[in-house]
Amino acid sequence: RFHGQEKGAMRGFFKKKDTPIEQSTPTTLPHSAPEGPSDLAFLPPGRGGGDWPRSTPDRRREPDSEIVVPGARKSKLAGLFDETDMEPILGEVEPVPRPVPQGAPSLTTSEVSESAPADRKMLWSGLTRLFRLDDAGAEMVEVEAGEGQDGLFVALLRNISDTSDEVELLVYTAIRKRRRLRTPVALMELQTAGDAVSFYDDTGIYWALQLEKTEESMPLLRLLLAAKAMSSGSTALVELSSSETEAPAATLNLTAVSYRCLSDASESKGMVPSSCASLAAESLQNSGDQWGGGVAECISHVLAGSVSLVAVPPSLQPALLRKGPGGPSAVLLLEVTAEGPKVAGPPVEATEDRPRKLSVKERMARLAAAG
């Protein structure tokens, strides 16, 4: 019976145009059309054919490309795919352009502000080779960069934050920014100045930076010493010239005074006070604070013939040397030359001119003249 009803309804669909349509006509058909509905007008628009107006996709809404997984944020694996984790190995390290032969890469303010927080302040940057003492302690081996031009690394000196005076040193590859060294300056042990800037890091590993421009080694060493004093809040010392003897110093002469702000690119020269231009080694414990707190302890073990550079933070500077051209936040740099005890030489005896012996002819001539 049901099959017969369906067959009768299908006949109503395929009748001619002039044949009246029965009441069983689907209500989805259009009621009127200019040329009359087609026999296939009731088909869905995707089938093709028919006069049914095709619906255009709604392009006003952007398709959601994110795959929503129920409970994904609660999953243990969800943190592996966070966008915050897809960062370079240096985190917020300032991007440095690809090195060029003309000089070190320059970091503009816009480049730093786009990739690093505002509380990071760069103090110095340059290109360098990186050397490390081998495990046997026998020789220095060069660390291969594996990229960039001439295998040079980028060395960067920067503040850790704007709320503290702590400074750190970063060394990383120029292109992929793969970190090779990161150490706080306050814990560095700076070594005697030379063609390279050498030091022990906070883990006791011995490193050396051979800058692309060797003339920048001494300014970098002085900047590192000032940053160490500022970061640690204590007096720091480094030898500019080592002694060739083992004799202790007897007299310490203050030969130069300068002031260094970490934000400035150069030092400001100061005046050496005539009242404390030199100190005896015996009186360091009593009068050593004339040059700053902790200075006497730093220079008490220097040897004769050495030249040392002492950095005094603002909190330990004496009143006599505090008012310098660098301002209240400048680090005081003192250049001290050590002299050994004066060695008295052997006494020089006064010699009288003894009469010269006369020859036989001279004596005969004198006798003839006298006779």
CSV table of N, CA and C in Angstrom, one decimal, residues 8-149:
chain,number,residue,atom,x,y,z
A,8,GLY,N,2.2,7.1,-6.8
A,8,GLY,CA,1.3,8.2,-7.2
A,8,GLY,C,1.8,9.5,-7.0
A,9,ALA,N,2.5,9.7,-5.9
A,9,ALA,CA,3.1,11.1,-5.6
A,9,ALA,C,4.2,11.4,-6.6
A,10,MET,N,5.0,10.4,-7.0
A,10,MET,CA,6.0,10.7,-8.0
A,10,MET,C,5.5,11.0,-9.4
A,11,ARG,N,4.3,10.5,-9.7
A,11,ARG,CA,3.7,10.9,-11.0
A,11,ARG,C,3.3,12.4,-11.0
A,12,GLY,N,2.9,12.9,-9.8
A,12,GLY,CA,2.6,14.3,-9.8
A,12,GLY,C,3.7,15.2,-10.0
A,13,PHE,N,4.9,14.7,-9.7
A,13,PHE,CA,6.1,15.6,-9.9
A,13,PHE,C,6.4,15.7,-11.4
A,14,PHE,N,6.2,14.7,-12.2
A,14,PHE,CA,6.6,14.7,-13.6
A,14,PHE,C,5.5,14.9,-14.5
A,15,LYS,N,4.4,15.6,-14.1
A,15,LYS,CA,3.4,15.9,-15.1
A,15,LYS,C,3.8,17.1,-15.9
A,16,LYS,N,3.1,17.3,-17.0
A,16,LYS,CA,3.4,18.4,-17.9
A,16,LYS,C,3.0,19.7,-17.2
A,17,LYS,N,3.4,20.9,-17.8
A,17,LYS,CA,3.2,22.2,-17.2
A,17,LYS,C,1.8,22.5,-17.1
A,18,ASP,N,1.0,22.1,-18.1
A,18,ASP,CA,-0.5,22.5,-18.2
A,18,ASP,C,-1.3,21.6,-17.3
A,19,THR,N,-0.7,20.5,-16.7
A,19,THR,CA,-1.5,19.6,-15.9
A,19,THR,C,-1.5,20.2,-14.5
A,20,PRO,N,-2.6,20.4,-13.8
A,20,PRO,CA,-2.6,20.9,-12.5
A,20,PRO,C,-1.9,20.0,-11.5
A,21,ILE,N,-1.2,20.6,-10.6
A,21,ILE,CA,-0.4,19.9,-9.6
A,21,ILE,C,-1.2,19.6,-8.4
A,22,GLU,N,-1.1,18.4,-7.9
A,22,GLU,CA,-1.9,17.9,-6.8
A,22,GLU,C,-1.4,18.6,-5.5
A,23,GLN,N,-2.1,18.4,-4.4
A,23,GLN,CA,-1.8,19.0,-3.2
A,23,GLN,C,-0.6,18.4,-2.5
A,24,SER,N,-0.1,17.3,-3.1
A,24,SER,CA,1.1,16.6,-2.5
A,24,SER,C,2.4,17.2,-2.9
A,25,THR,N,2.3,18.4,-3.7
A,25,THR,CA,3.6,19.0,-4.2
A,25,THR,C,4.4,19.5,-3.0
A,26,PRO,N,5.7,19.2,-3.0
A,26,PRO,CA,6.5,19.7,-1.8
A,26,PRO,C,6.4,21.2,-1.7
A,27,THR,N,6.4,21.6,-0.5
A,27,THR,CA,6.4,23.1,-0.2
A,27,THR,C,7.7,23.8,-0.4
A,28,THR,N,8.7,23.0,-0.7
A,28,THR,CA,10.1,23.6,-0.9
A,28,THR,C,10.2,24.2,-2.3
A,29,LEU,N,9.3,23.8,-3.2
A,29,LEU,CA,9.4,24.4,-4.5
A,29,LEU,C,9.1,25.8,-4.6
A,30,PRO,N,9.6,26.6,-5.4
A,30,PRO,CA,9.2,28.0,-5.5
A,30,PRO,C,7.8,28.2,-6.0
A,31,HIS,N,7.0,29.1,-5.5
A,31,HIS,CA,5.7,29.3,-5.9
A,31,HIS,C,5.5,29.9,-7.3
A,32,SER,N,6.4,30.7,-7.7
A,32,SER,CA,6.3,31.3,-9.0
A,32,SER,C,7.7,31.6,-9.6
A,33,ALA,N,7.8,31.6,-10.9
A,33,ALA,CA,9.1,31.9,-11.6
A,33,ALA,C,8.8,32.5,-12.9
A,34,PRO,N,9.6,33.3,-13.5
A,34,PRO,CA,9.3,33.9,-14.7
A,34,PRO,C,9.0,32.9,-15.8
A,35,GLU,N,9.8,31.8,-15.9
A,35,GLU,CA,9.6,30.9,-17.0
A,35,GLU,C,9.0,29.6,-16.5
A,36,GLY,N,8.6,29.5,-15.2
A,36,GLY,CA,8.1,28.3,-14.7
A,36,GLY,C,9.2,27.4,-14.1
A,37,PRO,N,8.9,26.7,-13.1
A,37,PRO,CA,9.9,25.9,-12.5
A,37,PRO,C,10.3,24.7,-13.3
A,38,SER,N,11.5,24.3,-13.2
A,38,SER,CA,12.0,23.2,-14.0
A,38,SER,C,11.6,21.9,-13.3
A,39,ASP,N,11.7,20.8,-14.0
A,39,ASP,CA,11.4,19.5,-13.4
A,39,ASP,C,12.4,19.1,-12.3
A,40,LEU,N,13.6,19.7,-12.4
A,40,LEU,CA,14.6,19.3,-11.5
A,40,LEU,C,14.9,20.4,-10.5
A,41,ALA,N,14.0,21.4,-10.3
A,41,ALA,CA,14.2,22.5,-9.5
A,41,ALA,C,14.2,22.1,-8.0
A,42,PHE,N,13.6,21.0,-7.7
A,42,PHE,CA,13.6,20.6,-6.3
A,42,PHE,C,14.9,20.0,-5.8
A,43,LEU,N,15.8,19.7,-6.7
A,43,LEU,CA,17.1,19.1,-6.3
A,43,LEU,C,17.9,20.2,-5.5
A,44,PRO,N,18.8,19.7,-4.6
A,44,PRO,CA,19.7,20.6,-3.9
A,44,PRO,C,20.6,21.4,-4.8
A,45,PRO,N,21.1,22.5,-4.5
A,45,PRO,CA,21.9,23.4,-5.4
A,45,PRO,C,23.2,22.7,-5.8
A,46,GLY,N,23.7,21.8,-4.9
A,46,GLY,CA,25.0,21.2,-5.2
A,46,GLY,C,24.9,20.1,-6.3
A,47,ARG,N,23.7,19.7,-6.6
A,47,ARG,CA,23.6,18.6,-7.7
A,47,ARG,C,23.8,19.2,-9.1
A,48,GLY,N,23.6,20.4,-9.3
A,48,GLY,CA,23.7,21.0,-10.6
A,48,GLY,C,22.3,20.9,-11.3
A,49,GLY,N,22.0,21.9,-12.1
A,49,GLY,CA,20.7,21.9,-12.8
A,49,GLY,C,19.7,22.6,-11.9
A,50,GLY,N,18.5,22.8,-12.5
A,50,GLY,CA,17.4,23.4,-11.7
A,50,GLY,C,17.5,24.9,-11.7
A,51,ASP,N,16.4,25.5,-11.3
A,51,ASP,CA,16.4,27.0,-11.2
A,51,ASP,C,16.5,27.5,-9.8
A,52,TRP,N,16.9,26.6,-8.9
A,52,TRP,CA,17.0,27.0,-7.5
A,52,TRP,C,18.2,27.9,-7.3
A,53,PRO,N,18.0,29.0,-6.7
A,53,PRO,CA,19.2,30.0,-6.6
A,53,PRO,C,20.2,29.4,-5.7
A,54,ARG,N,21.4,29.4,-6.2
A,54,ARG,CA,22.5,28.8,-5.4
A,54,ARG,C,23.0,29.8,-4.3
A,55,SER,N,23.2,29.2,-3.2
A,55,SER,CA,23.5,30.0,-2.0
A,55,SER,C,25.1,30.2,-2.0
A,56,THR,N,25.5,31.4,-1.9
A,56,THR,CA,27.0,31.7,-1.9
A,56,THR,C,27.5,31.5,-0.4
A,57,PRO,N,28.7,31.0,-0.3
A,57,PRO,CA,29.2,30.8,1.1
A,57,PRO,C,29.4,32.2,1.7
A,58,ASP,N,29.2,32.2,3.1
A,58,ASP,CA,29.4,33.4,3.8
A,58,ASP,C,30.8,33.6,4.1
A,59,ARG,N,31.4,34.6,3.3
A,59,ARG,CA,32.8,34.9,3.4
A,59,ARG,C,33.1,36.0,4.5
A,60,ARG,N,32.1,36.5,5.1
A,60,ARG,CA,32.4,37.6,6.1
A,60,ARG,C,33.0,37.0,7.4
A,61,ARG,N,32.9,35.8,7.7
A,61,ARG,CA,33.5,35.2,8.9
A,61,ARG,C,34.8,34.5,8.5
A,62,GLU,N,35.8,34.9,9.2
A,62,GLU,CA,37.1,34.2,8.9
A,62,GLU,C,37.1,32.8,9.4
A,63,PRO,N,37.6,31.9,8.6
A,63,PRO,CA,37.6,30.5,9.0
A,63,PRO,C,38.6,30.3,10.2
A,64,ASP,N,38.2,29.6,11.2
A,64,ASP,CA,39.0,29.3,12.4
A,64,ASP,C,40.0,28.2,12.1
A,65,SER,N,41.2,28.6,12.0
A,65,SER,CA,42.3,27.6,11.7
A,65,SER,C,42.7,26.8,12.9
A,66,GLU,N,42.3,27.3,14.1
A,66,GLU,CA,42.7,26.6,15.3
A,66,GLU,C,41.9,25.3,15.5
A,67,ILE,N,42.6,24.3,15.8
A,67,ILE,CA,41.9,23.0,16.1
A,67,ILE,C,41.6,22.9,17.6
A,68,VAL,N,40.4,22.9,17.9
A,68,VAL,CA,40.0,22.9,19.3
A,68,VAL,C,39.9,21.5,19.8
A,69,VAL,N,40.7,21.2,20.8
A,69,VAL,CA,40.7,19.9,21.4
A,69,VAL,C,40.1,20.0,22.8
A,70,PRO,N,39.0,19.3,23.1
A,70,PRO,CA,38.5,19.4,24.4
A,70,PRO,C,39.4,19.0,25.5
A,71,GLY,N,39.6,19.8,26.5
A,71,GLY,CA,40.5,19.5,27.6
A,71,GLY,C,42.0,19.6,27.2
A,72,ALA,N,42.3,20.3,26.1
A,72,ALA,CA,43.7,20.4,25.7
A,72,ALA,C,44.5,21.2,26.6
A,73,ARG,N,43.9,22.3,27.2
A,73,ARG,CA,44.6,23.2,28.1
A,73,ARG,C,45.0,22.4,29.4
A,74,LYS,N,44.2,21.4,29.7
A,74,LYS,CA,44.4,20.7,31.0
A,74,LYS,C,45.3,19.5,30.7
A,75,SER,N,45.7,19.3,29.5
A,75,SER,CA,46.6,18.1,29.2
A,75,SER,C,48.0,18.4,29.6
A,76,LYS,N,48.8,17.4,29.9
A,76,LYS,CA,50.2,17.6,30.2
A,76,LYS,C,51.0,18.0,29.0
A,77,LEU,N,50.5,17.6,27.8
A,77,LEU,CA,51.3,18.0,26.6
A,77,LEU,C,50.9,19.3,26.1
A,78,ALA,N,49.9,20.0,26.7
A,78,ALA,CA,49.5,21.3,26.1
A,78,ALA,C,50.6,22.3,26.2
A,79,GLY,N,51.4,22.3,27.2
A,79,GLY,CA,52.5,23.3,27.3
A,79,GLY,C,53.5,23.2,26.3
A,80,LEU,N,53.6,22.0,25.7
A,80,LEU,CA,54.7,21.8,24.6
A,80,LEU,C,54.4,22.6,23.4
A,81,PHE,N,53.1,23.1,23.2
A,81,PHE,CA,52.8,23.7,22.0
A,81,PHE,C,52.3,25.2,22.2
A,82,ASP,N,52.6,25.8,23.4
A,82,ASP,CA,52.3,27.1,23.6
A,82,ASP,C,53.2,28.0,22.7
A,83,GLU,N,52.6,29.1,22.3
A,83,GLU,CA,53.3,30.1,21.5
A,83,GLU,C,54.5,30.7,22.2
A,84,THR,N,54.3,30.8,23.6
A,84,THR,CA,55.4,31.5,24.3
A,84,THR,C,56.6,30.6,24.4
A,85,ASP,N,56.5,29.3,24.1
A,85,ASP,CA,57.7,28.5,24.1
A,85,ASP,C,58.4,28.5,22.8
A,86,MET,N,57.8,29.0,21.8
A,86,MET,CA,58.5,29.0,20.5
A,86,MET,C,59.3,30.3,20.3
A,87,GLU,N,60.4,30.4,21.2
A,87,GLU,CA,61.2,31.5,21.2
A,87,GLU,C,62.7,31.0,20.9
A,88,PRO,N,63.6,31.9,20.5
A,88,PRO,CA,64.9,31.5,20.3
A,88,PRO,C,65.6,31.2,21.6
A,89,ILE,N,66.7,30.6,21.6
A,89,ILE,CA,67.3,30.1,22.8
A,89,ILE,C,67.8,31.2,23.7
A,90,LEU,N,67.9,32.4,23.2
A,90,LEU,CA,68.4,33.5,24.1
A,90,LEU,C,67.2,34.2,24.8
A,91,GLY,N,66.0,33.8,24.5
A,91,GLY,CA,64.8,34.5,25.1
A,91,GLY,C,64.7,35.9,24.6
A,92,GLU,N,64.9,36.8,25.5
A,92,GLU,CA,64.7,38.2,25.1
A,92,GLU,C,66.0,38.9,24.7
A,93,VAL,N,67.0,38.1,24.2
A,93,VAL,CA,68.3,38.8,23.8
A,93,VAL,C,68.0,39.6,22.6
A,94,GLU,N,68.7,40.8,22.6
A,94,GLU,CA,68.5,41.7,21.5
A,94,GLU,C,69.0,41.1,20.2
A,95,PRO,N,68.3,41.2,19.1
A,95,PRO,CA,68.8,40.7,17.8
A,95,PRO,C,69.9,41.6,17.3
A,96,VAL,N,70.9,40.9,16.8
A,96,VAL,CA,72.1,41.6,16.2
A,96,VAL,C,72.1,41.3,14.7
A,97,PRO,N,72.3,42.3,13.9
A,97,PRO,CA,72.4,42.0,12.5
A,97,PRO,C,73.6,41.1,12.1
A,98,ARG,N,73.5,40.6,10.9
A,98,ARG,CA,74.6,39.7,10.5
A,98,ARG,C,75.9,40.5,10.4
A,99,PRO,N,77.0,39.9,10.9
A,99,PRO,CA,78.2,40.7,11.0
A,99,PRO,C,78.7,41.0,9.6
A,100,VAL,N,79.3,42.2,9.5
A,100,VAL,CA,79.9,42.6,8.2
A,100,VAL,C,81.4,42.9,8.5
A,101,PRO,N,82.2,42.8,7.4
A,101,PRO,CA,83.7,43.0,7.6
A,101,PRO,C,84.0,44.4,8.2
A,102,GLN,N,83.2,45.4,8.0
A,102,GLN,CA,83.6,46.8,8.3
A,102,GLN,C,83.6,47.0,9.8
A,103,GLY,N,82.9,46.2,10.6
A,103,GLY,CA,83.0,46.4,12.1
A,103,GLY,C,81.9,45.6,12.8
A,104,ALA,N,81.8,45.8,14.0
A,104,ALA,CA,80.8,45.1,14.9
A,104,ALA,C,79.4,45.5,14.5
A,105,PRO,N,78.5,44.6,14.7
A,105,PRO,CA,77.1,44.9,14.4
A,105,PRO,C,76.5,46.0,15.3
A,106,SER,N,75.8,46.9,14.8
A,106,SER,CA,75.2,47.9,15.6
A,106,SER,C,73.8,47.6,15.9
A,107,LEU,N,73.4,47.8,17.2
A,107,LEU,CA,72.1,47.6,17.6
A,107,LEU,C,71.4,48.9,17.8
A,108,THR,N,70.4,49.1,17.0
A,108,THR,CA,69.7,50.4,17.1
A,108,THR,C,68.6,50.3,18.2
A,109,THR,N,68.1,51.4,18.6
A,109,THR,CA,67.1,51.4,19.7
A,109,THR,C,65.8,50.7,19.3
A,110,SER,N,65.4,50.9,18.0
A,110,SER,CA,64.2,50.3,17.6
A,110,SER,C,64.3,48.8,17.6
A,111,GLU,N,65.5,48.2,17.1
A,111,GLU,CA,65.6,46.8,17.1
A,111,GLU,C,65.6,46.2,18.5
A,112,VAL,N,66.2,46.9,19.5
A,112,VAL,CA,66.2,46.4,20.8
A,112,VAL,C,64.8,46.5,21.4
A,113,SER,N,64.1,47.5,21.2
A,113,SER,CA,62.8,47.7,21.8
A,113,SER,C,61.8,46.7,21.3
A,114,GLU,N,62.0,46.3,20.0
A,114,GLU,CA,61.0,45.4,19.5
A,114,GLU,C,61.1,44.0,20.0
A,115,SER,N,62.3,43.6,20.4
A,115,SER,CA,62.5,42.2,20.7
A,115,SER,C,62.9,42.0,22.2
A,116,ALA,N,63.2,43.1,22.9
A,116,ALA,CA,63.6,42.9,24.3
A,116,ALA,C,62.8,43.9,25.1
A,117,PRO,N,62.5,43.5,26.4
A,117,PRO,CA,61.8,44.4,27.3
A,117,PRO,C,62.6,45.7,27.5
A,118,ALA,N,61.8,46.7,27.9
A,118,ALA,CA,62.4,48.0,28.1
A,118,ALA,C,63.4,48.1,29.2
A,119,ASP,N,63.3,47.1,30.2
A,119,ASP,CA,64.2,47.1,31.3
A,119,ASP,C,65.6,46.5,31.0
A,120,ARG,N,65.8,46.1,29.8
A,120,ARG,CA,67.1,45.6,29.4
A,120,ARG,C,67.9,46.7,28.7
A,121,LYS,N,69.1,47.0,29.2
A,121,LYS,CA,69.8,48.1,28.7
A,121,LYS,C,71.2,47.6,28.3
A,122,MET,N,71.5,47.8,27.0
A,122,MET,CA,72.8,47.3,26.5
A,122,MET,C,73.9,48.3,26.8
A,123,LEU,N,75.0,47.8,27.3
A,123,LEU,CA,76.1,48.6,27.7
A,123,LEU,C,77.2,48.6,26.6
A,124,TRP,N,77.4,47.4,26.0
A,124,TRP,CA,78.5,47.3,25.0
A,124,TRP,C,78.2,46.1,24.2
A,125,SER,N,78.6,46.1,22.9
A,125,SER,CA,78.5,44.9,22.0
A,125,SER,C,79.7,44.9,21.0
A,126,GLY,N,80.1,43.8,20.6
A,126,GLY,CA,81.2,43.7,19.6
A,126,GLY,C,81.4,42.3,19.1
A,127,LEU,N,82.2,42.1,18.1
A,127,LEU,CA,82.5,40.8,17.5
A,127,LEU,C,83.8,40.3,18.2
A,128,THR,N,83.8,39.0,18.4
A,128,THR,CA,85.0,38.4,19.1
A,128,THR,C,85.1,36.9,18.7
A,129,ARG,N,86.3,36.5,18.9
A,129,ARG,CA,86.6,35.0,18.9
A,129,ARG,C,86.6,34.5,20.4
A,130,LEU,N,86.2,33.3,20.6
A,130,LEU,CA,86.0,32.8,21.9
A,130,LEU,C,86.9,31.6,22.1
A,131,PHE,N,87.7,31.7,23.2
A,131,PHE,CA,88.6,30.6,23.5
A,131,PHE,C,88.3,30.1,24.9
A,132,ARG,N,88.6,28.8,25.1
A,132,ARG,CA,88.3,28.2,26.4
A,132,ARG,C,89.5,27.2,26.8
A,133,LEU,N,89.8,27.2,28.1
A,133,LEU,CA,90.8,26.3,28.5
A,133,LEU,C,90.3,24.9,28.5
A,134,ASP,N,91.1,24.0,27.9
A,134,ASP,CA,90.7,22.6,27.8
A,134,ASP,C,90.6,21.9,29.2
A,135,ASP,N,90.0,20.8,29.2
A,135,ASP,CA,89.8,20.1,30.5
A,135,ASP,C,91.1,19.7,31.1
A,136,ALA,N,92.1,19.5,30.4
A,136,ALA,CA,93.4,19.1,31.0
A,136,ALA,C,94.2,20.3,31.5
A,137,GLY,N,93.7,21.5,31.2
A,137,GLY,CA,94.3,22.7,31.6
A,137,GLY,C,95.7,23.0,31.0
A,138,ALA,N,95.9,22.4,29.8
A,138,ALA,CA,97.2,22.5,29.1
A,138,ALA,C,97.2,23.7,28.1
A,139,GLU,N,96.1,23.9,27.4
A,139,GLU,CA,96.2,25.0,26.3
A,139,GLU,C,94.8,25.5,26.1
A,140,MET,N,94.7,26.7,25.4
A,140,MET,CA,93.5,27.3,25.1
A,140,MET,C,93.0,26.8,23.7
A,141,VAL,N,91.8,26.4,23.6
A,141,VAL,CA,91.2,25.9,22.4
A,141,VAL,C,90.1,26.9,21.9
A,142,GLU,N,90.0,27.1,20.7
A,142,GLU,CA,89.0,28.0,20.1
A,142,GLU,C,87.7,27.3,20.0
A,143,VAL,N,86.6,28.0,20.4
A,143,VAL,CA,85.3,27.5,20.3
A,143,VAL,C,84.8,27.8,18.9
A,144,GLU,N,84.3,26.8,18.2
A,144,GLU,CA,83.9,27.0,16.8
A,144,GLU,C,82.4,27.6,16.8
A,145,ALA,N,82.2,28.6,16.1
A,145,ALA,CA,80.8,29.2,16.0
A,145,ALA,C,80.0,28.4,15.0
A,146,GLY,N,80.6,27.9,13.9
A,146,GLY,CA,79.8,27.1,13.0
A,146,GLY,C,78.9,27.9,12.0
A,147,GLU,N,79.0,29.2,12.1
A,147,GLU,CA,78.2,30.0,11.2
A,147,GLU,C,78.7,31.4,11.3
A,148,GLY,N,78.1,32.3,10.4
A,148,GLY,CA,78.6,33.6,10.4
A,148,GLY,C,79.9,33.8,9.6
A,149,GLN,N,80.4,35.0,9.6
A,149,GLN,CA,81.6,35.3,8.8
A,149,GLN,C,82.8,35.2,9.7
